[in-house]
Amino acid sequence: MKTRTAVMVIFASLFSVVAINSAFANADDDAWIKRCVSDNKDQGQSTETIYAYCACMNEKMSSSETKSITAWEKTHKAEADACSAKAGWKDNGNEKTLLPR
């Protein structure tokens, strides 16, 4: 019985650590996505399209990445193109303008 209780405590502890790390990652991800949406607000796209693009880009980035999404997209054209297509980014006469950030 003591072994079973000890195992349950260990699993509960591990679950708590994972949940806390996920909460921090989500808050960090939200901040990066919010900044990306702000950086792209003048691109002639709907807010929903911009958010979908930024969320897609954020998913493709490493969690240890220190660049903003806007800076990272400049060196990751394939990922930017894939996320543009996935988000439904509409061509408004020119390619997505990459902002100097």
JSON list of C-alpha atoms in Angstrom, two decimals:
[
{"chain": "A", "resi": 1, "resn": "MET", "atom": "CA", "xyz": [0.00, 0.00, 0.00]},
{"chain": "A", "resi": 2, "resn": "LYS", "atom": "CA", "xyz": [2.84, 2.40, 0.82]},
{"chain": "A", "resi": 3, "resn": "THR", "atom": "CA", "xyz": [4.49, 1.68, -2.53]},
{"chain": "A", "resi": 4, "resn": "ARG", "atom": "CA", "xyz": [1.28, 2.40, -4.38]},
{"chain": "A", "resi": 5, "resn": "THR", "atom": "CA", "xyz": [0.84, 5.70, -2.55]},
{"chain": "A", "resi": 6, "resn": "ALA", "atom": "CA", "xyz": [4.45, 6.66, -3.27]},
{"chain": "A", "resi": 7, "resn": "VAL", "atom": "CA", "xyz": [4.00, 5.91, -6.98]},
{"chain": "A", "resi": 8, "resn": "MET", "atom": "CA", "xyz": [0.82, 8.02, -7.07]},
{"chain": "A", "resi": 9, "resn": "VAL", "atom": "CA", "xyz": [2.61, 10.93, -5.38]},
{"chain": "A", "resi": 10, "resn": "ILE", "atom": "CA", "xyz": [5.44, 10.73, -7.93]},
{"chain": "A", "resi": 11, "resn": "PHE", "atom": "CA", "xyz": [3.01, 10.74, -10.86]},
{"chain": "A", "resi": 12, "resn": "ALA", "atom": "CA", "xyz": [1.08, 13.65, -9.35]},
{"chain": "A", "resi": 13, "resn": "SER", "atom": "CA", "xyz": [4.32, 15.60, -8.93]},
{"chain": "A", "resi": 14, "resn": "LEU", "atom": "CA", "xyz": [5.39, 14.94, -12.51]},
{"chain": "A", "resi": 15, "resn": "PHE", "atom": "CA", "xyz": [1.98, 15.98, -13.80]},
{"chain": "A", "resi": 16, "resn": "SER", "atom": "CA", "xyz": [2.19, 19.23, -11.82]},
{"chain": "A", "resi": 17, "resn": "VAL", "atom": "CA", "xyz": [5.61, 20.06, -13.30]},
{"chain": "A", "resi": 18, "resn": "VAL", "atom": "CA", "xyz": [4.35, 19.41, -16.84]},
{"chain": "A", "resi": 19, "resn": "ALA", "atom": "CA", "xyz": [1.25, 21.53, -16.24]},
{"chain": "A", "resi": 20, "resn": "ILE", "atom": "CA", "xyz": [3.30, 24.43, -14.86]},
{"chain": "A", "resi": 21, "resn": "ASN", "atom": "CA", "xyz": [5.77, 24.28, -17.77]},
{"chain": "A", "resi": 22, "resn": "SER", "atom": "CA", "xyz": [2.87, 24.22, -20.24]},
{"chain": "A", "resi": 23, "resn": "ALA", "atom": "CA", "xyz": [1.33, 27.28, -18.62]},
{"chain": "A", "resi": 24, "resn": "PHE", "atom": "CA", "xyz": [4.59, 29.20, -18.95]},
{"chain": "A", "resi": 25, "resn": "ALA", "atom": "CA", "xyz": [5.05, 28.06, -22.55]},
{"chain": "A", "resi": 26, "resn": "ASN", "atom": "CA", "xyz": [1.50, 29.10, -23.42]},
{"chain": "A", "resi": 27, "resn": "ALA", "atom": "CA", "xyz": [1.96, 32.55, -21.88]},
{"chain": "A", "resi": 28, "resn": "ASP", "atom": "CA", "xyz": [5.24, 32.96, -23.77]},
{"chain": "A", "resi": 29, "resn": "ASP", "atom": "CA", "xyz": [3.68, 31.72, -27.01]},
{"chain": "A", "resi": 30, "resn": "ASP", "atom": "CA", "xyz": [0.75, 34.12, -26.56]},
{"chain": "A", "resi": 31, "resn": "ALA", "atom": "CA", "xyz": [3.15, 37.05, -26.15]},
{"chain": "A", "resi": 32, "resn": "TRP", "atom": "CA", "xyz": [5.10, 36.11, -29.32]},
{"chain": "A", "resi": 33, "resn": "ILE", "atom": "CA", "xyz": [1.89, 35.65, -31.31]},
{"chain": "A", "resi": 34, "resn": "LYS", "atom": "CA", "xyz": [0.46, 38.95, -30.06]},
{"chain": "A", "resi": 35, "resn": "ARG", "atom": "CA", "xyz": [3.64, 40.75, -31.14]},
{"chain": "A", "resi": 36, "resn": "CYS", "atom": "CA", "xyz": [3.54, 39.07, -34.55]},
{"chain": "A", "resi": 37, "resn": "VAL", "atom": "CA", "xyz": [-0.10, 40.10, -35.03]},
{"chain": "A", "resi": 38, "resn": "SER", "atom": "CA", "xyz": [0.84, 43.67, -34.15]},
{"chain": "A", "resi": 39, "resn": "ASP", "atom": "CA", "xyz": [3.83, 43.59, -36.51]},
{"chain": "A", "resi": 40, "resn": "ASN", "atom": "CA", "xyz": [1.59, 42.44, -39.39]},
{"chain": "A", "resi": 41, "resn": "LYS", "atom": "CA", "xyz": [-1.53, 44.53, -38.79]},
{"chain": "A", "resi": 42, "resn": "ASP", "atom": "CA", "xyz": [-0.82, 46.75, -41.81]},
{"chain": "A", "resi": 43, "resn": "GLN", "atom": "CA", "xyz": [-0.50, 43.86, -44.28]},
{"chain": "A", "resi": 44, "resn": "GLY", "atom": "CA", "xyz": [-4.06, 44.15, -45.61]},
{"chain": "A", "resi": 45, "resn": "GLN", "atom": "CA", "xyz": [-5.21, 40.84, -44.11]},
{"chain": "A", "resi": 46, "resn": "SER", "atom": "CA", "xyz": [-7.98, 40.05, -41.64]},
{"chain": "A", "resi": 47, "resn": "THR", "atom": "CA", "xyz": [-7.04, 39.73, -37.99]},
{"chain": "A", "resi": 48, "resn": "GLU", "atom": "CA", "xyz": [-8.04, 36.06, -38.16]},
{"chain": "A", "resi": 49, "resn": "THR", "atom": "CA", "xyz": [-5.70, 35.42, -41.08]},
{"chain": "A", "resi": 50, "resn": "ILE", "atom": "CA", "xyz": [-2.82, 37.21, -39.37]},
{"chain": "A", "resi": 51, "resn": "TYR", "atom": "CA", "xyz": [-3.43, 35.31, -36.13]},
{"chain": "A", "resi": 52, "resn": "ALA", "atom": "CA", "xyz": [-3.54, 31.97, -37.97]},
{"chain": "A", "resi": 53, "resn": "TYR", "atom": "CA", "xyz": [-0.28, 32.83, -39.74]},
{"chain": "A", "resi": 54, "resn": "CYS", "atom": "CA", "xyz": [1.45, 33.90, -36.53]},
{"chain": "A", "resi": 55, "resn": "ALA", "atom": "CA", "xyz": [0.23, 30.86, -34.59]},
{"chain": "A", "resi": 56, "resn": "CYS", "atom": "CA", "xyz": [1.45, 28.57, -37.39]},
{"chain": "A", "resi": 57, "resn": "MET", "atom": "CA", "xyz": [4.86, 30.25, -37.43]},
{"chain": "A", "resi": 58, "resn": "ASN", "atom": "CA", "xyz": [5.09, 30.01, -33.64]},
{"chain": "A", "resi": 59, "resn": "GLU", "atom": "CA", "xyz": [4.39, 26.27, -33.83]},
{"chain": "A", "resi": 60, "resn": "LYS", "atom": "CA", "xyz": [7.20, 25.81, -36.33]},
{"chain": "A", "resi": 61, "resn": "MET", "atom": "CA", "xyz": [9.74, 27.63, -34.16]},
{"chain": "A", "resi": 62, "resn": "SER", "atom": "CA", "xyz": [11.83, 25.95, -31.50]},
{"chain": "A", "resi": 63, "resn": "SER", "atom": "CA", "xyz": [10.76, 26.73, -27.95]},
{"chain": "A", "resi": 64, "resn": "SER", "atom": "CA", "xyz": [14.32, 27.93, -27.30]},
{"chain": "A", "resi": 65, "resn": "GLU", "atom": "CA", "xyz": [14.20, 30.46, -30.17]},
{"chain": "A", "resi": 66, "resn": "THR", "atom": "CA", "xyz": [15.03, 33.99, -29.05]},
{"chain": "A", "resi": 67, "resn": "LYS", "atom": "CA", "xyz": [14.06, 35.85, -32.23]},
{"chain": "A", "resi": 68, "resn": "SER", "atom": "CA", "xyz": [10.59, 37.27, -32.70]},
{"chain": "A", "resi": 69, "resn": "ILE", "atom": "CA", "xyz": [8.35, 35.53, -35.23]},
{"chain": "A", "resi": 70, "resn": "THR", "atom": "CA", "xyz": [8.78, 38.54, -37.52]},
{"chain": "A", "resi": 71, "resn": "ALA", "atom": "CA", "xyz": [12.58, 38.28, -37.36]},
{"chain": "A", "resi": 72, "resn": "TRP", "atom": "CA", "xyz": [12.57, 34.48, -37.68]},
{"chain": "A", "resi": 73, "resn": "GLU", "atom": "CA", "xyz": [10.37, 34.47, -40.78]},
{"chain": "A", "resi": 74, "resn": "LYS", "atom": "CA", "xyz": [13.03, 36.38, -42.71]},
{"chain": "A", "resi": 75, "resn": "THR", "atom": "CA", "xyz": [15.41, 33.42, -42.53]},
{"chain": "A", "resi": 76, "resn": "HIS", "atom": "CA", "xyz": [12.75, 30.70, -42.85]},
{"chain": "A", "resi": 77, "resn": "LYS", "atom": "CA", "xyz": [10.98, 31.37, -46.14]},
{"chain": "A", "resi": 78, "resn": "ALA", "atom": "CA", "xyz": [9.68, 27.81, -46.60]},
{"chain": "A", "resi": 79, "resn": "GLU", "atom": "CA", "xyz": [7.97, 27.92, -43.20]},
{"chain": "A", "resi": 80, "resn": "ALA", "atom": "CA", "xyz": [6.60, 31.42, -43.87]},
{"chain": "A", "resi": 81, "resn": "ASP", "atom": "CA", "xyz": [5.21, 30.31, -47.24]},
{"chain": "A", "resi": 82, "resn": "ALA", "atom": "CA", "xyz": [3.62, 27.20, -45.72]},
{"chain": "A", "resi": 83, "resn": "CYS", "atom": "CA", "xyz": [2.02, 29.22, -42.91]},
{"chain": "A", "resi": 84, "resn": "SER", "atom": "CA", "xyz": [0.82, 31.89, -45.35]},
{"chain": "A", "resi": 85, "resn": "ALA", "atom": "CA", "xyz": [-0.93, 29.19, -47.38]},
{"chain": "A", "resi": 86, "resn": "LYS", "atom": "CA", "xyz": [-2.36, 27.49, -44.29]},
{"chain": "A", "resi": 87, "resn": "ALA", "atom": "CA", "xyz": [-3.67, 30.81, -42.92]},
{"chain": "A", "resi": 88, "resn": "GLY", "atom": "CA", "xyz": [-5.24, 31.78, -46.24]},
{"chain": "A", "resi": 89, "resn": "TRP", "atom": "CA", "xyz": [-3.02, 34.83, -46.71]},
{"chain": "A", "resi": 90, "resn": "LYS", "atom": "CA", "xyz": [-4.42, 36.65, -49.75]},
{"chain": "A", "resi": 91, "resn": "ASP", "atom": "CA", "xyz": [-2.10, 38.19, -52.29]},
{"chain": "A", "resi": 92, "resn": "ASN", "atom": "CA", "xyz": [-2.79, 41.91, -52.27]},
{"chain": "A", "resi": 93, "resn": "GLY", "atom": "CA", "xyz": [-0.56, 42.70, -55.20]},
{"chain": "A", "resi": 94, "resn": "ASN", "atom": "CA", "xyz": [2.78, 42.10, -53.53]},
{"chain": "A", "resi": 95, "resn": "GLU", "atom": "CA", "xyz": [4.46, 39.42, -51.52]},
{"chain": "A", "resi": 96, "resn": "LYS", "atom": "CA", "xyz": [4.05, 39.46, -47.78]},
{"chain": "A", "resi": 97, "resn": "THR", "atom": "CA", "xyz": [6.07, 42.44, -46.68]},
{"chain": "A", "resi": 98, "resn": "LEU", "atom": "CA", "xyz": [8.67, 41.29, -44.19]},
{"chain": "A", "resi": 99, "resn": "LEU", "atom": "CA", "xyz": [9.12, 44.00, -41.63]},
{"chain": "A", "resi": 100, "resn": "PRO", "atom": "CA", "xyz": [12.64, 44.92, -40.45]},
{"chain": "A", "resi": 101, "resn": "ARG", "atom": "CA", "xyz": [12.47, 43.91, -36.78]}
]
